[in-house]
Short mmCIF file of C-alpha atoms in Angstrom, two decimals:
data_model
loop_
_atom_site.label_atom_id
_atom_site.label_comp_id
_atom_site.label_asym_id
_atom_site.label_seq_id
_atom_site.Cartn_x
_atom_site.Cartn_y
_atom_site.Cartn_z
CA UNK A 1 -78.50 39.33 97.69
CA UNK A 2 -81.27 41.91 98.10
CA UNK A 3 -82.77 43.54 95.06
CA UNK A 4 -83.43 47.21 95.58
CA UNK A 5 -85.89 49.34 93.63
CA UNK A 6 -85.22 53.02 93.23
CA UNK A 7 -87.23 55.53 95.26
CA UNK A 8 -90.14 57.09 93.44
CA UNK A 9 -91.67 53.82 92.30
CA UNK A 10 -94.69 52.23 93.91
CA UNK A 11 -94.42 48.74 95.36
CA UNK A 12 -95.19 46.69 92.24
CA UNK A 13 -95.83 43.47 94.17
CA UNK A 14 -98.40 45.16 96.42
CA UNK A 15 -100.02 46.89 93.44
CA UNK A 16 -100.30 43.61 91.53
CA UNK A 17 -101.65 41.78 94.61
CA UNK A 18 -104.42 44.36 95.06
CA UNK A 19 -105.44 44.14 91.40
CA UNK A 20 -105.46 40.32 91.47
CA UNK A 21 -107.68 40.30 94.59
CA UNK A 22 -109.96 42.85 92.94
CA UNK A 23 -110.21 40.81 89.73
CA UNK A 24 -110.98 37.63 91.67
CA UNK A 25 -113.66 39.53 93.55
CA UNK A 26 -115.40 40.71 90.39
CA UNK A 27 -115.39 37.21 88.86
CA UNK A 28 -116.55 35.48 92.03
CA UNK A 29 -119.28 38.05 92.73
CA UNK A 30 -120.76 37.29 89.31
CA UNK A 31 -120.49 33.55 89.88
CA UNK A 32 -121.91 33.69 93.42
CA UNK A 33 -124.71 36.19 92.74
CA UNK A 34 -126.06 35.13 89.35
CA UNK A 35 -128.94 33.01 90.73
CA UNK A 36 -130.14 35.53 93.31
CA UNK A 37 -129.66 38.46 90.91
CA UNK A 38 -131.76 36.74 88.26
CA UNK A 39 -134.50 36.00 90.80
CA UNK A 40 -134.52 39.37 92.59
CA UNK A 41 -133.45 41.80 89.87
CA UNK A 42 -134.37 39.85 86.70
CA UNK A 43 -130.77 40.27 85.56
CA UNK A 44 -128.11 37.67 86.37
CA UNK A 45 -125.40 40.31 85.85
CA UNK A 46 -126.96 42.93 88.14
CA UNK A 47 -124.38 42.69 90.95
CA UNK A 48 -121.54 42.17 88.47
CA UNK A 49 -122.33 45.43 86.70
CA UNK A 50 -122.48 47.38 89.95
CA UNK A 51 -119.27 45.87 91.27
CA UNK A 52 -117.50 46.59 87.97
CA UNK A 53 -118.47 50.25 88.23
CA UNK A 54 -117.26 50.42 91.84
CA UNK A 55 -114.04 48.60 90.90
CA UNK A 56 -113.28 51.13 88.16
CA UNK A 57 -114.03 53.99 90.54
CA UNK A 58 -111.87 52.28 93.16
CA UNK A 59 -108.90 51.97 90.80
CA UNK A 60 -109.25 55.66 89.87
CA UNK A 61 -109.43 56.55 93.58
CA UNK A 62 -106.36 54.43 94.33
CA UNK A 63 -104.37 56.11 91.55
CA UNK A 64 -105.51 59.51 92.83
CA UNK A 65 -104.32 58.94 96.41
CA UNK A 66 -101.15 57.28 95.13
CA UNK A 67 -100.23 60.55 93.43
CA UNK A 68 -101.01 62.72 96.47
CA UNK A 69 -98.38 63.14 99.18
CA UNK A 70 -99.89 61.34 102.19
CA UNK A 71 -98.54 64.08 104.48
CA UNK A 72 -101.22 66.37 102.98
CA UNK A 73 -103.89 63.90 104.09
CA UNK A 74 -102.40 64.12 107.58
CA UNK A 75 -103.50 67.75 107.76
CA UNK A 76 -107.11 66.66 107.22
CA UNK A 77 -107.13 64.30 110.22
CA UNK A 78 -108.87 66.72 112.59
CA UNK A 79 -111.52 67.64 110.04
CA UNK A 80 -112.20 63.99 109.20
CA UNK A 81 -112.54 63.15 112.90
CA UNK A 82 -115.11 65.92 113.38
CA UNK A 83 -117.09 65.03 110.25
CA UNK A 84 -117.11 61.33 111.21
CA UNK A 85 -119.15 61.89 114.38
CA UNK A 86 -122.38 63.14 112.71
CA UNK A 87 -121.89 60.61 109.93
CA UNK A 88 -121.95 57.81 112.50
CA UNK A 89 -125.26 59.06 113.91
CA UNK A 90 -126.94 59.57 110.54
CA UNK A 91 -127.87 55.85 110.04
CA UNK A 92 -130.31 56.23 112.96
CA UNK A 93 -132.42 58.50 110.72
CA UNK A 94 -133.36 55.48 108.58
CA UNK A 95 -135.10 52.23 109.41
CA UNK A 96 -132.73 49.46 110.52
CA UNK A 97 -131.65 46.75 108.09
CA UNK A 98 -131.65 43.30 109.71
CA UNK A 99 -131.94 45.03 113.07
CA UNK A 100 -128.79 47.15 112.59
CA UNK A 101 -128.35 50.89 112.03
CA UNK A 102 -125.24 50.75 109.87
CA UNK A 103 -126.16 52.41 106.58
CA UNK A 104 -126.90 55.88 105.29
CA UNK A 105 -129.49 55.02 102.65
CA UNK A 106 -129.72 57.37 99.68
CA UNK A 107 -131.93 55.25 97.45
CA UNK A 108 -129.57 54.47 94.59
CA UNK A 109 -126.65 54.00 96.97
CA UNK A 110 -126.06 53.14 100.61
CA UNK A 111 -123.01 54.16 102.60
CA UNK A 112 -121.65 52.57 105.76
CA UNK A 113 -119.87 55.36 107.71
CA UNK A 114 -118.04 52.87 109.92
CA UNK A 115 -116.03 51.87 106.84
CA UNK A 116 -114.67 55.42 106.69
CA UNK A 117 -114.24 55.77 110.45
CA UNK A 118 -111.91 52.77 110.77
CA UNK A 119 -109.42 54.56 108.51
CA UNK A 120 -110.00 57.90 110.26
CA UNK A 121 -108.98 56.23 113.53
CA UNK A 122 -105.82 54.94 111.83
CA UNK A 123 -105.01 58.50 110.65
CA UNK A 124 -105.58 59.82 114.17
CA UNK A 125 -103.45 57.15 115.84
CA UNK A 126 -100.58 57.54 113.37
CA UNK A 127 -100.58 61.31 113.95
CA UNK A 128 -101.05 61.16 117.72
CA UNK A 129 -98.45 58.46 118.40
CA UNK A 130 -95.91 60.27 116.20
CA UNK A 131 -96.48 63.61 117.96
CA UNK A 132 -96.16 62.07 121.42
CA UNK A 133 -92.89 60.30 120.71
CA UNK A 134 -91.53 58.71 123.89
CA UNK A 135 -94.58 59.88 125.85
CA UNK A 136 -96.54 57.05 124.20
CA UNK A 137 -94.96 54.81 126.84
CA UNK A 138 -96.95 56.66 129.50
CA UNK A 139 -100.34 55.22 130.40
CA UNK A 140 -101.76 58.64 131.27
CA UNK A 141 -100.40 60.69 128.36
CA UNK A 142 -99.95 58.00 125.73
CA UNK A 143 -102.03 54.83 126.02
CA UNK A 144 -105.25 56.02 127.67
CA UNK A 145 -105.94 58.99 125.34
CA UNK A 146 -105.46 56.77 122.27
CA UNK A 147 -107.73 54.08 123.70
CA UNK A 148 -110.32 56.69 124.71
CA UNK A 149 -110.59 58.22 121.23
CA UNK A 150 -110.58 54.86 119.42
CA UNK A 151 -113.01 53.47 122.00
CA UNK A 152 -115.35 56.44 121.54
CA UNK A 153 -115.70 55.78 117.80
CA UNK A 154 -115.92 52.03 118.38
CA UNK A 155 -118.60 52.61 121.02
CA UNK A 156 -120.83 54.58 118.61
CA UNK A 157 -120.36 51.82 116.02
CA UNK A 158 -121.28 49.28 118.70
CA UNK A 159 -124.56 51.13 119.30
CA UNK A 160 -125.24 50.65 115.58
CA UNK A 161 -125.09 46.91 116.37
CA UNK A 162 -121.84 46.49 114.48
CA UNK A 163 -119.57 44.67 116.92
CA UNK A 164 -117.34 43.35 114.13
CA UNK A 165 -116.07 46.73 112.86
CA UNK A 166 -115.80 48.01 116.45
CA UNK A 167 -113.58 45.00 117.19
CA UNK A 168 -111.48 45.64 114.06
CA UNK A 169 -110.89 49.24 115.20
CA UNK A 170 -109.81 48.22 118.70
CA UNK A 171 -107.57 45.39 117.47
CA UNK A 172 -105.90 47.78 115.02
CA UNK A 173 -105.45 50.29 117.84
CA UNK A 174 -103.63 47.69 119.94
CA UNK A 175 -101.34 46.81 117.00
CA UNK A 176 -100.49 50.47 116.31
CA UNK A 177 -99.81 51.22 119.98
CA UNK A 178 -97.48 48.23 120.17
CA UNK A 179 -95.60 49.21 117.00
CA UNK A 180 -95.61 52.85 118.14
CA UNK A 181 -93.54 52.07 121.20
CA UNK A 182 -95.90 51.10 124.03
CA UNK A 183 -94.28 48.93 126.67
CA UNK A 184 -94.69 45.15 126.47
CA UNK A 185 -96.01 45.11 130.02
CA UNK A 186 -98.72 47.58 129.02
CA UNK A 187 -99.68 45.46 126.05
CA UNK A 188 -99.94 42.32 128.16
CA UNK A 189 -102.27 44.25 130.45
CA UNK A 190 -104.37 45.70 127.63
CA UNK A 191 -104.88 42.51 125.65
CA UNK A 192 -106.80 40.64 128.39
CA UNK A 193 -108.83 43.80 129.11
CA UNK A 194 -109.80 44.27 125.46
CA UNK A 195 -110.49 40.53 125.17
CA UNK A 196 -112.72 40.60 128.25
CA UNK A 197 -114.60 43.60 126.84
CA UNK A 198 -115.10 41.71 123.59
CA UNK A 199 -116.50 38.68 125.41
CA UNK A 200 -118.82 40.91 127.46
CA UNK A 201 -120.27 42.67 124.41
CA UNK A 202 -120.55 39.36 122.54
CA UNK A 203 -122.71 37.95 125.33
CA UNK A 204 -124.51 41.14 126.42
CA UNK A 205 -127.34 41.02 123.88
CA UNK A 206 -129.61 38.06 123.01
CA UNK A 207 -128.82 37.92 119.29
CA UNK A 208 -125.05 37.99 119.87
CA UNK A 209 -125.34 35.42 122.65
CA UNK A 210 -127.33 33.23 120.25
CA UNK A 211 -124.52 33.47 117.70
CA UNK A 212 -121.95 32.39 120.27
CA UNK A 213 -124.07 29.41 121.35
CA UNK A 214 -124.67 28.53 117.70
CA UNK A 215 -120.92 28.63 117.12
CA UNK A 216 -120.44 26.05 119.87
CA UNK A 217 -123.04 23.72 118.31
CA UNK A 218 -124.42 24.90 114.92
CA UNK A 219 -126.48 21.72 114.43
CA UNK A 220 -128.50 22.42 117.57
CA UNK A 221 -130.44 24.97 115.51
CA UNK A 222 -129.56 23.86 111.99
CA UNK A 223 -132.52 25.65 110.39
CA UNK A 224 -132.00 28.86 112.39
CA UNK A 225 -128.90 30.44 113.89
CA UNK A 226 -126.63 27.61 112.71
CA UNK A 227 -127.95 27.54 109.14
CA UNK A 228 -125.43 29.86 107.48
CA UNK A 229 -122.28 28.26 108.85
CA UNK A 230 -123.60 24.75 108.12
CA UNK A 231 -124.26 25.72 104.50
CA UNK A 232 -120.77 27.18 104.39
CA UNK A 233 -119.33 23.86 105.57
CA UNK A 234 -121.31 22.03 102.90
CA UNK A 235 -119.89 24.38 100.26
CA UNK A 236 -116.29 24.06 101.45
CA UNK A 237 -116.59 20.30 101.90
CA UNK A 238 -118.12 19.61 98.50
CA UNK A 239 -115.40 21.66 96.81
CA UNK A 240 -112.68 19.25 97.86
CA UNK A 241 -109.15 19.86 96.61
CA UNK A 242 -109.84 21.18 93.11
CA UNK A 243 -113.44 22.40 93.42
CA UNK A 244 -116.54 21.81 91.32
CA UNK A 245 -115.44 24.31 88.70
CA UNK A 246 -116.06 28.03 88.26
CA UNK A 247 -119.80 28.72 88.14
CA UNK A 248 -120.78 25.25 89.36
CA UNK A 249 -121.61 26.03 92.99
CA UNK A 250 -124.78 24.42 94.30
CA UNK A 251 -124.97 26.37 97.55
CA UNK A 252 -125.41 29.68 95.71
CA UNK A 253 -128.74 28.36 94.35
CA UNK A 254 -130.69 29.78 97.32
CA UNK A 255 -129.10 27.54 99.96
CA UNK A 256 -126.53 30.12 101.09
CA UNK A 257 -128.11 33.48 102.04
CA UNK A 258 -126.42 36.40 100.22
CA UNK A 259 -123.52 34.24 98.92
CA UNK A 260 -121.81 37.19 97.21
CA UNK A 261 -121.27 39.17 100.44
CA UNK A 262 -119.75 37.98 103.73
CA UNK A 263 -119.73 34.26 102.81
CA UNK A 264 -118.24 34.53 99.34
CA UNK A 265 -115.14 32.65 100.54
CA UNK A 266 -117.26 29.50 100.96
CA UNK A 267 -118.38 29.77 97.31
CA UNK A 268 -114.74 30.16 96.31
CA UNK A 269 -114.00 26.97 98.23
CA UNK A 270 -116.86 25.13 96.56
CA UNK A 271 -116.01 26.18 93.02
CA UNK A 272 -112.21 26.45 93.18
CA UNK A 273 -111.54 24.02 96.01
CA UNK A 274 -108.83 24.03 98.63
CA UNK A 275 -106.36 25.23 96.00
CA UNK A 276 -108.45 28.34 95.34
CA UNK A 277 -108.83 29.06 99.06
CA UNK A 278 -105.11 28.69 99.69
CA UNK A 279 -104.38 31.00 96.78
CA UNK A 280 -106.61 33.70 98.31
CA UNK A 281 -104.91 33.24 101.68
CA UNK A 282 -101.50 33.43 99.98
CA UNK A 283 -102.45 36.74 98.37
CA UNK A 284 -103.34 38.20 101.77
CA UNK A 285 -100.06 36.88 103.20
CA UNK A 286 -98.21 38.63 100.36
CA UNK A 287 -100.23 41.77 101.09
CA UNK A 288 -99.20 41.61 104.77
CA UNK A 289 -95.54 41.03 103.81
CA UNK A 290 -95.45 44.05 101.52
CA UNK A 291 -97.37 46.20 103.99
CA UNK A 292 -94.94 45.38 106.80
CA UNK A 293 -91.96 45.94 104.48
CA UNK A 294 -93.30 49.33 103.43
CA UNK A 295 -93.82 50.27 107.09
CA UNK A 296 -90.29 49.12 107.99
CA UNK A 297 -88.71 51.10 105.15
CA UNK A 298 -90.90 54.20 105.55
CA UNK A 299 -89.20 57.59 105.56
CA UNK A 300 -90.56 58.65 108.97
CA UNK A 301 -92.48 57.41 112.00
CA UNK A 302 -95.83 58.78 110.82
CA UNK A 303 -95.58 57.03 107.45
CA UNK A 304 -94.55 53.80 109.14
CA UNK A 305 -97.46 53.85 111.60
CA UNK A 306 -99.92 54.77 108.84
CA UNK A 307 -98.73 51.80 106.76
CA UNK A 308 -99.06 49.49 109.78
CA UNK A 309 -102.59 50.71 110.46
CA UNK A 310 -103.84 50.35 106.88
CA UNK A 311 -102.25 46.91 106.54
CA UNK A 312 -103.74 45.81 109.87
CA UNK A 313 -107.27 46.86 108.87
CA UNK A 314 -107.17 44.67 105.76
CA UNK A 315 -105.47 41.66 107.32
CA UNK A 316 -107.61 41.63 110.48
CA UNK A 317 -110.80 41.81 108.40
CA UNK A 318 -109.61 39.04 106.08
CA UNK A 319 -108.66 36.84 109.04
CA UNK A 320 -112.03 37.37 110.75
CA UNK A 321 -113.98 36.71 107.56
CA UNK A 322 -112.14 33.47 106.78
CA UNK A 323 -112.45 32.36 110.42
CA UNK A 324 -116.22 32.95 110.35
CA UNK A 325 -116.72 31.17 107.03
CA UNK A 326 -114.77 28.13 108.20
CA UNK A 327 -116.64 28.03 111.53
CA UNK A 328 -113.58 28.98 113.57
CA UNK A 329 -115.37 31.86 115.30
CA UNK A 330 -118.97 33.04 115.75
CA UNK A 331 -120.75 34.51 112.74
CA UNK A 332 -120.22 38.25 112.36
CA UNK A 333 -120.66 40.65 109.47
CA UNK A 334 -117.14 41.35 108.22
CA UNK A 335 -116.69 41.34 104.42
CA UNK A 336 -113.63 39.83 102.73
CA UNK A 337 -111.63 42.88 101.55
CA UNK A 338 -111.58 43.46 97.76
CA UNK A 339 -113.64 40.31 97.15
CA UNK A 340 -117.01 40.59 98.93
CA UNK A 341 -119.72 42.64 97.21
CA UNK A 342 -120.01 46.20 98.47
CA UNK A 343 -119.37 49.46 96.66
CA UNK A 344 -118.61 52.06 99.33
CA UNK A 345 -116.49 49.59 101.30
CA UNK A 346 -114.44 48.77 98.20
CA UNK A 347 -114.01 52.43 97.30
CA UNK A 348 -112.70 53.34 100.76
CA UNK A 349 -110.38 50.33 100.81
CA UNK A 350 -108.97 51.36 97.44
CA UNK A 351 -108.46 54.95 98.64
CA UNK A 352 -106.49 53.52 101.56
CA UNK A 353 -104.49 51.34 99.18
CA UNK A 354 -103.48 54.46 97.29
CA UNK A 355 -102.15 55.97 100.52
CA UNK A 356 -100.19 52.79 101.23
CA UNK A 357 -98.75 52.81 97.71
CA UNK A 358 -97.84 56.49 98.10
CA UNK A 359 -95.88 55.62 101.25
CA UNK A 360 -94.00 52.95 99.30
CA UNK A 361 -93.39 55.46 96.51
CA UNK A 362 -91.74 57.89 98.93
CA UNK A 363 -89.52 55.28 100.55
CA UNK A 364 -85.85 55.74 99.69
CA UNK A 365 -85.46 52.00 99.35
CA UNK A 366 -88.06 49.24 99.47
CA UNK A 367 -86.22 45.95 99.65
CA UNK A 368 -87.73 42.82 98.17
CA UNK A 369 -86.95 40.87 101.29
#
């Protein structure tokens, strides 16, 4: 028998899942970053303190957007799309970091506009697909305009040398078009085309081509392009089933570059073992389940598509990050949502979580399926 919660309440399971992921992130960032923070910043708690501040701000932001009717945010879609364009070009005013123009650097804080843009594209797609209704089945009036707009933003992000977020945007676009009513035949045509484009861009520049070749044989250049994934394997392998214990990672002691960012999952595997990794994966599965349920039970098409888009962003990023860390795909810079270190990224994710919770709050019935 299904248990039904009354309308007006947020999805408690989703809310708890988000907070658990956030708490794990704070703990693991401290564990993974303590050595490098002590060496670079003379304070082993440097990254912990910053992430705690961002986590508190993120929770406040999530509560704020939970209390605001998401239909009001819909009215800001056009403005956000316009503002996003100059924001995407602003990183070119600063010197590149690791060869990429991804950040607006303001001294005490850096902001990655692509993190905002991926959610702006979701807002646009949810609004556009809803307004078009049955016309979304048309290639000319439905599919191509959506792909053009999403592709335009993804293209600018690609120029920043950020293929990973560009790929996340396009993959989310495909998911939303499919859920929004595009024909199966159109999807089967689009998927190979998007896949071919991804392969082309992955091989079109020397550093990306090097990553692909390193993925095929990391030990061919174990001290260079294959170094990070090899160290990740060492961390995951040494963790075994139960792990070495919280705080006992060896790879974080200057073997793994930036262990508190994109490769934090390998430190989780080393310290908490296979059990810890499976628990993280289970939390993201629960997140996907609740996100899909909220979308299914949403009060209207726009709310449903918005829930699908937000859920897809998080799950696609988590899947890519875990695949990279385990050596299942070439190395790319996608953080693990809620867990990897990064203030502006966390804040924007938490704002999006508030929107998702607001959708669940407005559902007449959200079944615990």
